[in-house]
């Protein structure tokens, strides 16, 4: 498709180039008597016109023999590049051109005169038909006006003449900008109408796209790309309205001053290059090296500023050199789009297709401007192709967004159906909160004293008698620290040192009065506009039931999560008790590394079930320089009391964690019955042992259930989009794998915190990252686990640098890439700059490595930058073997 478009465009260029077949103009004469104007249409009058250098002569002057012929020169020749014997050509001068041409018969013709720098007069057959500007001998008296004109006349049989006076004292270039053409009036008029229509439609479309993209930027200012592209389109539109064959701007503004038209022409050329470079960099920053694009942008901006600050006599000087910058910038953008397409960046291939046409038209127009070919400007058509490709990309993104919205709507509906019964359970608690809310209102002055008009409910809520003039913080028997804080906050409201809203935030929102909890809300009461605050309104509530309900609501959420997979919680409880014992032993042995690794694992597992209070307790314990056995026992006591409080629901005892039975399926019992009937006692014993082994096995989903709730919670905290996929979770394995499986939360948390990028930084990848966990039983009864993500991957350079900064390796240590990746399992290693409840201590992966070693297993890490990381674990069979391997 791209090559077909290129072929069509190339054909247009060839036809446009061929449209201007040059006439034979020699020694100031041309024989046009043999031209068939119905077939030829129009021709160029390029060639040897009579030249009278620095002389302004009228046709009468020439007929009378005045003036001195300087030689022969084509009118479109640039004066400072021309060369004739004995003639000193300069940029700023005057000249008269004369041409005699012969016609065979009377003919209605039109002379097409291009813009002439910077003032001109044209005579045809001795009649003055055009006068632009004021011709003079110096800049002080000259007046510039540049325009495109179509001069119709009746050609006479025999000799006809064209005389042109040119005067330039204002512009860098002297002479005509393009060849002078002559043709049949009907042909040129129809061509002119066609050019005006085509260029007007093109100008309107490009201008519309410019305003459209600028409007998008105004709505979404985070990405400057639409602004760059909108300004780029605007610069192209304005320039094409002047340089195009349709002369759109001149049609709208016939008396357009030369200063403005020249400024728009050159400013459009200089700015569009820098704007396109900025736009490409904003789309594909990783494929746009600064050492290429920054010089292009700086040069473009510098010439644009130079154009604004100087005049047309100066700023066109660098145009030839700037054409090299245009070619370089076009090739750089072309290379960037190719790389982006190969890397499958979103929309890059479509944009590349349109840009190929734009690049082709840019090179074409440069060749035309340098007289390498004779053709019409085509850059606006290349821009149309680029705009069309951008529209396709935009439409594709809209379609994807609509599809994602439909999927999200479907998921929300399904989720709401599942939540209906939970909402019903919590409605009673919310009703309890609403039904027990009581409010009292009172006003206090600057000294925190009660003013007249308080509601009677204040006394019943506070359970104390109130009188006007009482100092409220004294009456409430607040703690001395709270009492002082209360008085200072109220004083600041009246003094106006701080905004009242800020000062009132220092008041205690809740405080205890005996066995009750009082809630307090405050607002400043103002008088007239000229007056300040004259009272503080306090709203008092007894929130004892509210606090209890909030605690109950929080606990109910935890219990729902536990009851959804009680087997997983039982496994967690077993591991928690073992970890408590291990932590106490580590304290006794003063093994700090093992102690902190164990605490980190405990914290991750506890967080999986939403026991936030215990998570905070363990997190605070990790911060202690000296962790005591009593700290460990306090954590155990928290779990013991939690299980006692909800024993009726969970039927679990902290001191007898294994006092529960596993469910036995009917199929297992039938299998045992069929096996025992026909065989001898030794085989019965073998079968019995097999049965006991199976009873000690659980499905992997019991271990992975906490991960399903952990992943979205951590992703939400990190402002990322992540999905967790599980394969093989239905497999049953021995409980001996439990300690290792309990450490999987560290790998999931690390993948979300360090691996998966934020949605707008994932390049061409989907906004939602994917973490996959796969379980496979080996033929010998072992277990293989693979955990992979599609994030940014590991950076060996960063890992090595961080390890050296932490003193784990020397600066010049000779290490393989595999050894470098292994550093992340060191308990002292972490790439996080600060410690949080999510990451930063470096103990998580150390716990994983330790659990694998205790099972005599093996693991390896593989990673690809910007594609993801894979952890592979190979665990040998335990005793007894996994259920699926028992025959």
Coordinates of C-alpha atoms in Angstrom, one line a residue, residues 447-450 466-476 483 487:
X447 CA -10.9 31.9 76.2
X448 CA -12.6 28.5 75.4
X449 CA -15.5 29.5 77.7
X450 CA -19.0 28.2 77.1
X466 CA -22.5 22.7 81.9
X467 CA -22.9 26.4 82.8
X468 CA -22.3 29.6 80.8
X469 CA -18.8 30.8 81.5
X470 CA -17.3 27.3 82.1
X471 CA -13.9 26.7 80.6
X472 CA -14.7 23.7 78.4
X473 CA -11.3 21.9 78.3
X474 CA -11.3 22.2 82.1
X475 CA -14.9 20.8 82.4
X476 CA -14.0 17.9 80.0
X483 CA -6.0 20.9 77.3
X487 CA -6.8 26.5 74.2

